[in-house]
Short mmCIF file of C-alpha atoms in Angstrom, two decimals:
data_model
loop_
_atom_site.label_atom_id
_atom_site.label_comp_id
_atom_site.label_asym_id
_atom_site.label_seq_id
_atom_site.Cartn_x
_atom_site.Cartn_y
_atom_site.Cartn_z
CA MET A 1 -18.56 -4.02 -21.43
CA GLN A 2 -17.56 -1.65 -18.63
CA GLN A 3 -17.29 -2.98 -15.12
CA ARG A 4 -18.58 -1.05 -12.15
CA VAL A 5 -16.76 -1.14 -8.83
CA ILE A 6 -18.94 -0.57 -5.77
CA ILE A 7 -17.17 0.36 -2.53
CA SER A 8 -19.86 -1.09 -0.34
CA GLN A 9 -21.04 -0.04 3.10
CA ASP A 10 -23.99 -2.46 3.04
CA ILE A 11 -23.18 -5.74 1.32
CA GLY A 12 -26.76 -7.05 1.37
CA HIS A 13 -28.25 -3.94 -0.22
CA ASP A 14 -25.50 -3.51 -2.80
CA LEU A 15 -25.50 -7.16 -3.86
CA ALA A 16 -29.30 -7.21 -4.16
CA GLN A 17 -29.18 -4.15 -6.40
CA ALA A 18 -26.37 -5.58 -8.55
CA ILE A 19 -28.26 -8.83 -9.10
CA ALA A 20 -31.45 -6.94 -9.92
CA GLU A 21 -29.63 -4.83 -12.51
CA THR A 22 -27.87 -7.81 -14.16
CA GLU A 23 -29.74 -10.08 -16.54
CA ASN A 24 -30.32 -13.50 -14.99
CA ASP A 25 -32.68 -16.41 -15.37
CA ARG A 26 -30.70 -18.46 -12.85
CA VAL A 27 -28.13 -17.42 -10.25
CA PHE A 28 -25.07 -19.50 -9.42
CA VAL A 29 -22.57 -18.77 -6.65
CA LEU A 30 -18.96 -19.96 -6.89
CA THR A 31 -17.06 -20.34 -3.62
CA ASP A 32 -14.15 -22.35 -2.38
CA ASP A 33 -14.42 -24.56 0.69
CA ILE A 34 -13.09 -21.84 3.00
CA THR A 35 -15.22 -18.96 1.71
CA GLN A 36 -18.27 -21.21 1.75
CA GLU A 37 -17.75 -21.62 5.48
CA CYS A 38 -16.48 -18.16 6.46
CA CYS A 39 -18.01 -15.71 3.96
CA LEU A 40 -21.12 -17.19 2.36
CA PRO A 41 -23.13 -16.91 5.61
CA LYS A 42 -22.84 -13.11 5.40
CA VAL A 43 -24.92 -13.09 2.18
CA ALA A 44 -26.66 -16.47 2.27
CA VAL A 45 -30.13 -15.04 2.94
CA LEU A 46 -30.05 -12.99 -0.26
CA PHE A 47 -28.88 -15.93 -2.37
CA ALA A 48 -31.64 -18.06 -0.88
CA LYS A 49 -34.20 -15.53 -2.14
CA HIS A 50 -32.88 -16.09 -5.65
CA ASN A 51 -32.82 -19.88 -5.22
CA ALA A 52 -29.13 -19.71 -6.12
CA THR A 53 -27.09 -22.84 -6.79
CA THR A 54 -23.79 -22.97 -4.93
CA ILE A 55 -20.73 -24.43 -6.66
CA THR A 56 -17.83 -25.12 -4.30
CA ILE A 57 -14.25 -25.84 -5.33
CA ARG A 58 -11.13 -26.54 -3.31
CA HIS A 59 -9.16 -23.54 -2.11
CA ASP A 60 -5.56 -22.54 -2.94
CA ASP A 61 -3.82 -21.72 -6.16
CA THR A 62 -2.81 -25.30 -6.95
CA ASN A 63 -6.47 -25.94 -7.74
CA LYS A 64 -6.70 -23.11 -10.29
CA THR A 65 -6.50 -25.71 -13.05
CA LEU A 66 -8.17 -26.92 -16.19
CA ALA A 67 -9.70 -29.81 -14.21
CA THR A 68 -11.32 -27.42 -11.71
CA LEU A 69 -12.51 -25.20 -14.54
CA ALA A 70 -14.15 -28.23 -16.16
CA ASP A 71 -15.84 -29.02 -12.84
CA VAL A 72 -17.36 -25.53 -12.80
CA TRP A 73 -18.53 -25.82 -16.43
CA THR A 74 -20.09 -29.18 -15.57
CA ALA A 75 -21.89 -27.77 -12.53
CA LEU A 76 -23.26 -24.89 -14.61
CA GLN A 77 -24.42 -27.28 -17.30
CA ARG A 78 -26.06 -29.68 -14.85
CA GLY A 79 -27.69 -26.75 -13.07
CA GLY A 80 -29.40 -25.64 -16.26
CA ALA A 81 -27.37 -22.48 -16.83
CA THR A 82 -28.12 -20.63 -20.07
CA ARG A 83 -26.55 -17.68 -21.83
CA HIS A 84 -28.79 -15.51 -19.65
CA SER A 85 -27.62 -16.92 -16.31
CA LEU A 86 -25.47 -15.12 -13.73
CA LEU A 87 -22.40 -16.40 -11.89
CA VAL A 88 -21.41 -14.65 -8.64
CA ASN A 89 -17.79 -15.30 -7.67
CA LEU A 90 -17.47 -15.06 -3.89
CA GLY A 91 -13.90 -15.57 -2.77
CA GLY A 92 -10.28 -14.63 -3.18
CA GLY A 93 -8.27 -14.20 -6.35
CA MET A 94 -8.28 -17.87 -7.20
CA VAL A 95 -12.10 -17.89 -7.22
CA THR A 96 -12.48 -14.63 -9.15
CA ASP A 97 -9.80 -15.61 -11.71
CA LEU A 98 -11.19 -19.07 -12.37
CA GLY A 99 -14.84 -18.06 -11.99
CA GLY A 100 -14.40 -15.15 -14.37
CA PHE A 101 -12.80 -17.44 -16.95
CA ALA A 102 -15.59 -20.00 -16.51
CA ALA A 103 -18.20 -17.28 -17.06
CA ALA A 104 -16.33 -15.80 -20.03
CA THR A 105 -16.23 -19.16 -21.82
CA PHE A 106 -19.44 -20.97 -20.82
CA LYS A 107 -22.04 -20.61 -23.62
CA ARG A 108 -19.50 -18.15 -25.12
CA GLY A 109 -19.98 -15.85 -22.18
CA ILE A 110 -22.41 -15.25 -19.32
CA ASN A 111 -22.66 -12.35 -16.88
CA PHE A 112 -20.70 -12.49 -13.66
CA ILE A 113 -20.28 -10.46 -10.48
CA ASN A 114 -17.15 -10.54 -8.33
CA ILE A 115 -17.34 -10.25 -4.56
CA PRO A 116 -13.70 -10.39 -3.42
CA THR A 117 -13.28 -11.64 0.13
CA THR A 118 -9.51 -11.22 0.55
CA LEU A 119 -7.53 -8.01 0.50
CA LEU A 120 -5.49 -9.34 -2.43
CA ALA A 121 -8.60 -9.95 -4.50
CA MET A 122 -10.10 -6.57 -3.57
CA VAL A 123 -7.17 -4.51 -4.78
CA ASP A 124 -5.91 -6.77 -7.56
CA ALA A 125 -7.42 -10.00 -8.85
CA ALA A 126 -11.11 -9.09 -8.90
CA VAL A 127 -10.59 -5.72 -10.63
CA GLY A 128 -9.36 -5.17 -14.16
CA GLY A 129 -10.90 -7.90 -16.29
CA LYS A 130 -8.12 -10.50 -16.19
CA THR A 131 -9.34 -14.06 -15.80
CA GLY A 132 -7.54 -17.35 -16.11
CA ILE A 133 -6.04 -20.55 -14.78
CA ASN A 134 -2.58 -21.96 -14.21
CA PHE A 135 -1.30 -24.38 -16.82
CA GLY A 136 1.87 -26.39 -17.34
CA GLY A 137 3.28 -25.26 -14.02
CA LEU A 138 2.97 -21.56 -14.92
CA LYS A 139 0.69 -19.03 -13.29
CA ASN A 140 -2.24 -17.63 -15.28
CA GLU A 141 -0.90 -19.20 -18.47
CA VAL A 142 -4.37 -19.58 -20.02
CA GLY A 143 -7.12 -16.99 -19.71
CA ALA A 144 -9.08 -14.14 -21.24
CA PHE A 145 -9.93 -10.50 -20.67
CA ALA A 146 -13.53 -10.37 -19.43
CA ASN A 147 -15.14 -7.72 -17.27
CA ALA A 148 -17.44 -8.50 -14.38
CA ARG A 149 -20.66 -6.53 -14.51
CA TYR A 150 -20.09 -5.47 -10.90
CA ILE A 151 -17.26 -5.79 -8.39
CA ILE A 152 -18.57 -5.30 -4.88
CA VAL A 153 -15.85 -4.47 -2.35
CA ASN A 154 -16.75 -4.59 1.33
CA THR A 155 -14.14 -4.98 4.04
CA CYS A 156 -16.64 -6.83 6.24
CA PHE A 157 -15.05 -9.97 4.82
CA LEU A 158 -11.57 -9.05 6.05
CA ASP A 159 -12.42 -10.06 9.61
CA THR A 160 -12.28 -13.65 8.33
CA LEU A 161 -8.64 -13.27 7.22
CA ASP A 162 -5.46 -14.18 9.06
CA THR A 163 -2.51 -11.80 9.22
CA ALA A 164 -0.65 -13.50 6.38
CA ASN A 165 -3.46 -12.99 3.90
CA LEU A 166 -3.80 -9.35 4.92
CA CYS A 167 -0.07 -8.91 4.28
CA SER A 168 -0.40 -10.73 0.97
CA GLY A 169 -3.00 -8.28 -0.31
CA TYR A 170 -1.16 -5.31 1.11
CA ALA A 171 1.84 -6.03 -1.12
CA GLU A 172 -0.31 -5.20 -4.15
CA MET A 173 -1.41 -1.98 -2.46
CA LEU A 174 2.24 -1.09 -1.90
CA LYS A 175 2.87 -1.74 -5.60
CA HIS A 176 0.01 0.61 -6.52
CA SER A 177 1.51 3.37 -4.40
CA LEU A 178 4.95 2.89 -5.97
CA ILE A 179 3.53 3.35 -9.47
CA SER A 180 1.25 6.19 -8.38
CA ASN A 181 2.45 8.88 -5.96
CA ALA A 182 4.82 9.50 -3.08
CA GLN A 183 2.11 10.54 -0.62
CA MET A 184 0.31 7.21 -0.94
CA TRP A 185 3.64 5.35 -0.75
CA ALA A 186 4.60 7.17 2.47
CA GLU A 187 1.22 6.32 3.97
CA HIS A 188 1.64 2.66 3.03
CA VAL A 189 5.16 2.19 4.43
CA ASN A 190 4.04 3.77 7.71
CA PHE A 191 0.83 1.76 8.14
CA ASP A 192 0.70 -1.01 10.74
CA ILE A 193 -0.48 -3.92 8.60
CA LEU A 194 0.12 -6.42 11.42
CA GLN A 195 -2.47 -4.67 13.62
CA PRO A 196 -4.56 -2.77 11.06
CA ASP A 197 -7.33 -0.28 11.62
CA LEU A 198 -9.91 -1.83 9.27
CA ALA A 199 -11.88 1.41 8.86
CA GLU A 200 -8.72 3.21 7.77
CA LEU A 201 -7.80 0.25 5.59
CA GLN A 202 -11.12 0.47 3.72
CA ARG A 203 -10.31 4.06 2.75
CA MET A 204 -6.87 2.98 1.57
CA VAL A 205 -8.36 0.06 -0.36
CA ALA A 206 -10.68 2.42 -2.24
CA ALA A 207 -7.73 4.64 -3.18
CA SER A 208 -5.69 1.63 -4.28
CA ILE A 209 -8.49 0.31 -6.47
CA ALA A 210 -8.81 3.76 -8.05
CA VAL A 211 -5.14 3.56 -9.15
CA LYS A 212 -5.75 0.27 -10.91
CA GLU A 213 -9.09 1.37 -12.41
CA HIS A 214 -7.50 4.47 -13.92
CA ILE A 215 -4.69 2.47 -15.53
CA VAL A 216 -7.02 -0.27 -16.81
CA ALA A 217 -9.40 2.30 -18.30
CA ASP A 218 -6.51 3.79 -20.29
CA ASP A 219 -5.21 0.41 -21.47
CA PRO A 220 -7.71 -2.43 -21.00
CA HIS A 221 -5.73 -5.08 -22.92
CA GLU A 222 -2.22 -4.35 -21.67
CA HIS A 223 -0.67 -2.89 -24.80
CA GLY A 224 0.96 0.02 -22.98
CA ILE A 225 0.70 1.66 -19.56
CA ARG A 226 -1.21 -1.26 -18.01
CA LYS A 227 2.15 -3.03 -17.95
CA ALA A 228 2.89 -0.78 -14.95
CA LEU A 229 0.66 -3.10 -12.93
CA ASN A 230 3.21 -5.85 -13.53
CA PHE A 231 5.81 -4.04 -11.43
CA GLY A 232 7.34 -6.55 -9.03
CA HIS A 233 5.70 -9.47 -10.81
CA THR A 234 8.38 -10.63 -13.25
CA ILE A 235 10.60 -11.68 -10.36
CA GLY A 236 7.64 -12.23 -8.03
CA HIS A 237 5.88 -14.76 -10.25
CA ALA A 238 9.15 -16.65 -10.74
CA LEU A 239 9.64 -16.87 -6.97
CA GLU A 240 6.05 -18.02 -6.50
CA GLU A 241 6.31 -20.68 -9.21
CA PHE A 242 9.66 -21.77 -7.79
CA SER A 243 8.05 -22.25 -4.38
CA MET A 244 5.38 -24.48 -5.94
CA GLN A 245 8.09 -26.79 -7.25
CA GLN A 246 9.87 -27.33 -3.94
CA PRO A 247 9.37 -30.58 -2.00
CA GLY A 248 8.76 -30.31 1.71
CA GLY A 249 8.31 -26.56 1.91
CA ALA A 250 12.03 -25.78 1.88
CA VAL A 251 11.41 -22.36 0.38
CA VAL A 252 10.54 -20.63 3.62
CA SER A 253 13.40 -19.55 5.83
CA ALA A 254 13.26 -19.36 9.59
CA ARG A 255 13.16 -15.58 9.29
CA LEU A 256 9.92 -15.58 7.35
CA LEU A 257 6.74 -15.00 9.34
CA PRO A 258 5.26 -18.43 10.09
CA LEU A 259 1.94 -17.27 8.69
CA ALA A 260 3.46 -16.67 5.25
CA ARG A 261 2.03 -20.01 4.27
CA ALA A 262 -1.38 -19.55 5.84
CA ARG A 263 -4.32 -21.90 5.65
CA THR A 264 -5.20 -20.74 2.14
CA ALA A 265 -1.78 -21.69 0.75
CA PRO A 266 -0.62 -25.19 -0.07
CA LYS A 267 2.18 -26.49 2.12
CA ASN A 268 5.07 -25.72 -0.19
CA THR A 269 3.89 -22.41 -1.61
CA LEU A 270 4.34 -18.79 -0.65
CA LEU A 271 1.24 -16.67 -0.74
CA HIS A 272 1.16 -14.56 -3.91
CA GLY A 273 1.61 -11.24 -2.12
CA TYR A 274 4.71 -12.43 -0.30
CA ALA A 275 6.29 -13.38 -3.62
CA VAL A 276 5.28 -9.98 -5.04
CA ALA A 277 6.77 -8.21 -2.02
CA PHE A 278 10.12 -9.90 -2.61
CA GLY A 279 9.72 -9.18 -6.33
CA LEU A 280 9.24 -5.49 -5.55
CA ILE A 281 12.57 -5.46 -3.75
CA GLY A 282 14.33 -7.04 -6.73
CA GLU A 283 12.75 -4.82 -9.33
CA LEU A 284 13.32 -1.68 -7.26
CA TYR A 285 16.98 -2.72 -7.14
CA ILE A 286 17.07 -3.03 -10.94
CA SER A 287 15.23 0.30 -11.15
CA ALA A 288 17.87 1.96 -9.00
CA ARG A 289 20.66 0.41 -11.05
CA LYS A 290 19.25 1.11 -14.51
CA ALA A 291 16.59 3.85 -14.20
CA GLY A 292 17.86 6.05 -11.37
CA PHE A 293 15.30 5.14 -8.70
CA PRO A 294 16.33 6.85 -5.41
CA THR A 295 18.30 4.46 -3.23
CA ALA A 296 16.85 5.94 -0.02
CA ARG A 297 13.35 5.00 -1.14
CA LEU A 298 14.59 1.59 -2.26
CA HIS A 299 15.99 0.87 1.19
CA GLN A 300 12.96 2.27 3.04
CA THR A 301 10.63 0.06 1.01
CA ALA A 302 12.88 -2.97 1.41
CA ARG A 303 13.07 -2.37 5.17
CA PHE A 304 9.27 -2.25 5.44
CA ILE A 305 9.00 -5.53 3.52
CA ARG A 306 11.67 -7.24 5.62
CA GLU A 307 10.00 -6.18 8.88
CA ASN A 308 6.54 -7.37 7.79
CA TYR A 309 7.22 -10.22 5.35
CA GLY A 310 10.52 -11.70 6.51
CA ALA A 311 12.76 -13.31 3.89
CA MET A 312 12.66 -16.11 1.36
CA ALA A 313 15.22 -18.90 1.37
CA PHE A 314 16.85 -19.67 -1.96
CA THR A 315 20.47 -19.82 -3.06
CA CYS A 316 22.57 -18.79 -6.03
CA ASP A 317 22.29 -22.40 -7.21
CA ASP A 318 18.58 -21.67 -7.82
CA TYR A 319 19.25 -18.71 -10.11
CA PRO A 320 19.19 -20.69 -13.40
CA THR A 321 15.76 -22.09 -12.47
CA LEU A 322 14.44 -18.64 -11.55
CA LEU A 323 15.80 -17.08 -14.75
CA ASN A 324 14.17 -19.83 -16.80
CA LEU A 325 10.83 -19.18 -15.07
CA MET A 326 11.16 -15.47 -15.85
CA ARG A 327 11.74 -16.28 -19.52
CA HIS A 328 8.32 -17.98 -19.61
CA ASP A 329 6.57 -14.81 -18.41
CA LYS A 330 3.71 -13.75 -20.72
CA LYS A 331 5.07 -10.19 -20.93
CA ASN A 332 8.24 -11.25 -22.72
CA THR A 333 9.10 -10.82 -26.37
CA SER A 334 11.00 -13.81 -27.72
CA ASP A 335 13.64 -14.76 -25.12
CA THR A 336 14.01 -11.26 -23.67
CA ILE A 337 12.85 -10.82 -20.07
CA ASN A 338 10.62 -7.75 -19.90
CA PHE A 339 10.36 -5.48 -16.85
CA THR A 340 8.47 -2.43 -15.74
CA LEU A 341 10.94 -0.18 -13.92
CA LEU A 342 10.65 3.11 -12.02
CA HIS A 343 12.76 6.25 -12.29
CA ASP A 344 10.97 7.45 -9.16
CA ILE A 345 7.67 6.84 -7.44
CA GLY A 346 5.00 7.30 -10.11
CA ASP A 347 7.60 7.77 -12.86
CA ILE A 348 7.13 4.56 -14.85
CA ARG A 349 9.32 2.98 -17.52
CA ILE A 350 7.60 0.11 -19.33
CA ASN A 351 9.19 -2.39 -21.75
CA GLN A 352 12.58 -2.40 -20.05
CA THR A 353 15.10 -5.21 -20.07
CA ALA A 354 17.89 -6.39 -17.79
CA THR A 355 20.81 -8.68 -18.36
CA ASP A 356 21.05 -12.03 -16.61
CA GLU A 357 23.86 -10.61 -14.51
CA GLU A 358 21.72 -7.65 -13.41
CA ILE A 359 18.89 -10.01 -12.49
CA ARG A 360 21.32 -12.16 -10.49
CA GLU A 361 22.42 -9.04 -8.60
CA ALA A 362 18.77 -8.28 -7.84
CA LEU A 363 18.30 -11.82 -6.53
CA ASP A 364 21.39 -11.33 -4.36
CA PHE A 365 19.82 -8.16 -2.99
CA ILE A 366 16.57 -9.96 -2.19
CA ARG A 367 18.46 -12.72 -0.36
CA GLU A 368 20.98 -10.75 1.65
CA GLY A 369 21.38 -7.12 0.69
CA TYR A 370 18.49 -5.22 2.26
#
């Protein structure tokens, strides 16, 4: 089933039309406790017209678990959901990931609509058909490919976000420009994400989504070019998972923006986009070393990330743990750590490898070399 992305100027009108065009005998709305408070009021009148049942889960990625998934299944079951019911996922990437997986598996699959409310979800999590939960301490370890009927993107929700969550989503936009074209990349590294023009940002969001849509359409199940979307994520996911394992929040250095662990992140955990930003630095370093990526563009990108995202505190003593986390990445074959690398902006090399020593050098570069 093809998904349709709507770049919305009128959230009420576009959501009403999407619901009308999607089979439903009952409507359910999945939110987390923050989006229920901050975002649901923007569309509550429409949901009331459909007598929708709201299901609310706890926010943050540590709750993207089998237990939370079971809670959503239970709420659907108790609410009388059938194979003809509709689930609307209103929230950030955690909500769209888990809600999409709940919809894909309940009654062997019901229709769902994604309304991403964070920049990260708009340009990444809500688009592309990936759903899932964390399992065994690893991100998105269990899931399925399942397309939402509609993805409705409206930046009216971004006025509810803090700076850290805007930066988190922007890291995925920066990734899209690196795998796409130099003009978009130049625009991204010169944009003021700390004091953004939201009207300009909506235009940039639409262009960023188009990059992902084009790649996903060519390779919906990640057998080939879709692996380009993993750029920055082999190292980035390891850094994120590492942060989840640290007691007392020791991961964040004094140089990192205080908001890097904003209200939507658990105490000890970096927001996803911050981990991806640092992962981009590491994988651009490996790209320069192994695939000829221009060092001037490496340093310009790294400088932009340092100025806007700060730095992450870890030491060379943590390298064995990080390497082990990378070996558990879903993209790997056997024990080989798989990377997407770049020869230049938009010039993609999938299914690449790096030695442990090369990865250690990249981690050095993230810590102290840019």
